Amino acid sequence: MRQQIEGSQAVARAVALARPEVICAYPISPQTHIVETLSKLVKSGEIAPCEYLNVESEFAAMSAAIGASAAGARSYTATASQGLLYMVEAVYNASGLGLPIVMTVANRAIGAPINIWNDHSDSMSQRDSGWIQLFAEDNQEAVDLHIQAFRLAEEVSLPVMVCMDGFILTHAVEEVDLPDQAAIDSFLPPFVPRQVLNPDEPLSIGAMVGPEAFTEVRYLAHLRQMQALELIPKIAEEYGAATGRQRGGLISGYRLDDAETVVVALGSVLGTIKDTVDELRTAGHRIGVLGITSFRPFPLADVRRALEAATSVVVVEKALAVGLGGIVSSNIRTALAGLPIRTTTVVAGLGGRPILAASLREMMLRAERDELDDLEFLDLNTELIARELERVRTNRRSGPSAENILADIADAAGAMRVRRPVTELSGGMR
């Protein structure tokens, strides 16, 4: 059923369609509306039987989900940013134990300094935790990926993060087609756990494993991710047959057929990139787009096939590996090893900075002219950087950089107000 609905509420209703049996909730922006909506659905009986657990922290949320999943319940939780970091020990436990928990990560920057806006720093910090990671381009895909995530998690017995951009998607109201319950029931069978705690047959899980077996345990976790790599497209196809809508999969290409320059990205920025590419295509530029839906497991072979005809690849990233540069682009370079393709990294949107179509357009044109450095920062204010570097050079006790930069911005804004004529400030005094 099509309806205008906030992204968080749409995701909550998608989770409800999967018939979870335990929901573990601790609020943190920007995922709070998801668990709030789910609490109402449980209280009203729309999700039943289901136990809704209000816990005291994100660590407790994941710990409770681990216990519930180990006891054989279809389990769900959600988090973001610092919340994901707080539950990290349990995040690794969930994947190490092979428990099919589904978790929404409403992507948000990690502090310090504190920042509540969107980038991909949080989920990228857990890229090697053993969880499957799926990234949604829009709210429709967020709905569809959550339902597919339960099927995928339970088939390979691994936890799945469904990553959606905080605020940009979670708080956006747009038209979403929510499947009907009968279609999802035919697509997603009741949960049959691969392992389950049973008081009548006592068993310890997660017990000490020494050097004699630890490598084999980790290898099996890797093998299950490789199985997921094969299953993700099949599950997306079956979901399409059940709902009449094909979303998900490993990657998504846009105007790639004759593209010489290809822009690669994850998440909601793909929409702006595609609009910009359409504009440039009209002017005769041969540019395409590759969206990565499955970041873990990473589809090396599919990415290589999609990009092998390009001469230049630009990876737009909403996270930064400090001291290295690109995170996604490191994976892209692995996929393209041995091919004569120039690959560059453009870090954009950190801490929620708008990624403007005009900036993307100029970046793409520079990529065509081979003018991009290996690592670039979109719309970086080099004047602010220079002022802080000079401050550090001349003053041993220069103070915290974040606060210094904010003060510089405030000073510049004050000077602008002084310099601007009254007629400009008042819109012409008309």
Short mmCIF file of N, CA, C and O in Angstrom, two decimals, residues 416-430:
data_model
loop_
_atom_site.label_atom_id
_atom_site.label_comp_id
_atom_site.label_asym_id
_atom_site.label_seq_id
_atom_site.Cartn_x
_atom_site.Cartn_y
_atom_site.Cartn_z
N MET A 416 31.09 40.05 8.30
CA MET A 416 30.22 40.15 7.12
C MET A 416 29.01 41.02 7.42
O MET A 416 28.59 41.84 6.61
N ARG A 417 28.45 40.84 8.63
CA ARG A 417 27.28 41.66 8.99
C ARG A 417 27.64 43.14 9.05
O ARG A 417 26.86 44.00 8.67
N VAL A 418 28.85 43.42 9.53
CA VAL A 418 29.29 44.82 9.60
C VAL A 418 29.49 45.39 8.20
O VAL A 418 29.12 46.53 7.91
N ARG A 419 30.07 44.61 7.31
CA ARG A 419 30.41 45.11 5.97
C ARG A 419 29.21 45.23 5.05
O ARG A 419 29.17 46.07 4.17
N ARG A 420 28.19 44.35 5.25
CA ARG A 420 27.07 44.35 4.31
C ARG A 420 26.19 45.59 4.52
O ARG A 420 25.88 45.96 5.65
N PRO A 421 25.74 46.22 3.45
CA PRO A 421 24.87 47.39 3.59
C PRO A 421 23.52 47.02 4.17
O PRO A 421 23.06 45.89 4.05
N VAL A 422 22.90 47.99 4.83
CA VAL A 422 21.61 47.76 5.47
C VAL A 422 20.57 47.28 4.47
O VAL A 422 19.74 46.42 4.75
N THR A 423 20.58 47.81 3.26
CA THR A 423 19.58 47.43 2.26
C THR A 423 19.70 45.96 1.91
O THR A 423 18.68 45.28 1.71
N GLU A 424 20.93 45.42 1.89
CA GLU A 424 21.12 44.00 1.58
C GLU A 424 20.62 43.13 2.72
O GLU A 424 19.98 42.11 2.53
N LEU A 425 20.90 43.57 3.95
CA LEU A 425 20.49 42.79 5.11
C LEU A 425 18.97 42.71 5.22
O LEU A 425 18.43 41.73 5.72
N SER A 426 18.28 43.73 4.79
CA SER A 426 16.84 43.78 4.96
C SER A 426 16.09 43.40 3.70
O SER A 426 14.90 43.63 3.59
N GLY A 427 16.80 42.85 2.74
CA GLY A 427 16.16 42.45 1.49
C GLY A 427 15.78 43.65 0.64
O GLY A 427 14.83 43.60 -0.14
N GLY A 428 16.51 44.74 0.78
CA GLY A 428 16.24 45.91 -0.07
C GLY A 428 15.31 46.93 0.58
O GLY A 428 14.96 47.93 -0.02
N MET A 429 14.85 46.67 1.81
CA MET A 429 13.98 47.62 2.55
C MET A 429 12.67 47.87 1.83
O MET A 429 12.01 48.87 2.03
N ARG A 430 12.25 46.91 1.00
CA ARG A 430 10.99 47.13 0.28
C ARG A 430 9.81 46.74 1.14
O ARG A 430 9.88 45.81 1.91
#
